[in-house]
């Protein structure tokens, strides 16, 4: 006689197994389709450029080795469980017990050691290949500073400061033009991660970390902060915009210019300079030289606001200036308590910063 408890356990086990199987099938089939439709989701299995490709090749090697081990172990287990299951008519005696087998014990000791040895060698080689790569003379040098919750992006050799969107030239196998990033933090630990371009590198206060990317295909690559850094960690997004040959120089020239000074929006400009906006933001060529928030010199050349919190549209910019806390709760930009008219004037001024 089975107790009710045993029946309940058996019943929940059966359903747990079914649910796990369904979830597994769902994860394999449905999730990638949804992810592709959303468009904002990136993929570690679509690497572009050397570091990401090296890491991806290595990952696939490890996954294949693990899959083979899994199939062998699970296969033997399933075979044993079915082949030697309890059958009607069994005599109830304990089967013969076997103790010690030198061959089997040697095999299951030596084989795993060899596998681990090979994997650690490949790991060491992959890490060394990426970390020790010397920057070629044509490499672009960029400093990325993590802030709560946005990225400051500086091009010291080009005299450009921008935010949240890293522009780089496309690299080329014949003439590599990688971008070397120096990573700094202004406050807490962050982590810079653009899955299609390279691995994660932590951004740590009082420590300079290095990484590099060498994307070959022009386009936009999405990334995010990968180390929990406070309330808005999830809205600390990165965009890497890879320009085809020639186009990067055009972007550089546009960014090197001082901010536009359009007399038609003088009212908004004057208002902006009379508020505490200037204590936090820099606008090149003006007296605004705050360092706490993102540089606004070419604000309108950026695709997003608030480090990816919203697309940089007229409507969202208005909502952002109206009350940044609505779009990105907890961020350090305060609600400036502007009247509707003041807000319109400031937004009109900001929209000339192209
Ligand atoms: Cu910065 Cu998480």
Coordinates of N, CA and C and ligand atoms in Angstrom, one line a residue, residues 146-151 187-192 203 224-230 232-236, ligand 1:
X146 N 32.9 55.1 -16.1 CA 31.6 54.6 -15.6 C 31.1 55.6 -14.5
X147 N 29.8 56.1 -14.6 CA 29.2 56.9 -13.6 C 27.9 56.2 -13.2
X148 N 27.3 56.5 -12.0 CA 26.0 56.1 -11.7 C 25.1 57.1 -12.5
X149 N 24.3 56.8 -13.5 CA 24.3 55.6 -14.3 C 24.4 55.9 -15.7
X150 N 25.6 56.2 -16.1 CA 25.8 56.6 -17.5 C 27.3 56.4 -17.8
X151 N 27.7 56.5 -19.1 CA 29.1 56.3 -19.5 C 29.6 57.6 -20.1
X187 N 32.7 56.5 -9.5 CA 32.0 56.2 -8.2 C 32.2 54.7 -7.7
X188 N 31.3 53.9 -8.2 CA 31.3 52.5 -7.7 C 31.8 51.6 -8.8
X189 N 31.8 50.3 -8.6 CA 32.2 49.3 -9.6 C 31.1 49.1 -10.6
X190 N 31.5 49.2 -11.9 CA 30.6 48.9 -13.0 C 31.3 47.8 -13.9
X191 N 30.7 47.4 -15.0 CA 31.3 46.5 -15.9 C 30.9 46.8 -17.3
X192 N 31.9 47.0 -18.2 CA 31.6 47.4 -19.6 C 31.5 46.1 -20.4
X203 N 34.9 47.8 -14.3 CA 35.3 49.2 -14.2 C 35.3 49.5 -12.7
X224 N 25.7 46.7 -22.2 CA 25.1 47.2 -20.9 C 26.1 47.1 -19.8
X225 N 25.9 47.8 -18.7 CA 26.7 47.6 -17.5 C 26.4 46.2 -17.0
X226 N 27.4 45.5 -16.6 CA 27.2 44.1 -16.2 C 27.6 43.9 -14.8
X227 N 27.6 44.9 -14.0 CA 27.9 44.7 -12.6 C 27.0 45.6 -11.8
X228 N 26.2 45.0 -10.9 CA 25.2 45.8 -10.2 C 25.8 47.0 -9.5
X229 N 25.3 48.2 -9.9 CA 25.9 49.4 -9.4 C 24.9 50.4 -8.8
X230 N 23.7 49.9 -8.5 CA 22.7 50.7 -7.8 C 21.4 50.7 -8.6
X232 N 19.7 52.3 -10.9 CA 19.5 52.3 -12.3 C 20.5 51.5 -13.1
X233 N 21.1 50.5 -12.5 CA 22.0 49.6 -13.2 C 21.5 49.1 -14.5
X234 N 20.2 48.8 -14.5 CA 19.6 48.2 -15.7 C 19.5 49.2 -16.8
X235 N 19.5 50.5 -16.5 CA 19.4 51.5 -17.6 C 20.8 52.2 -17.7
X236 N 21.8 51.4 -17.8 CA 23.1 52.0 -18.0 C 23.6 51.3 -19.3
Ligands
LIG1 CU1 26.9 50.5 -13.8 CU2 25.7 48.5 -13.3

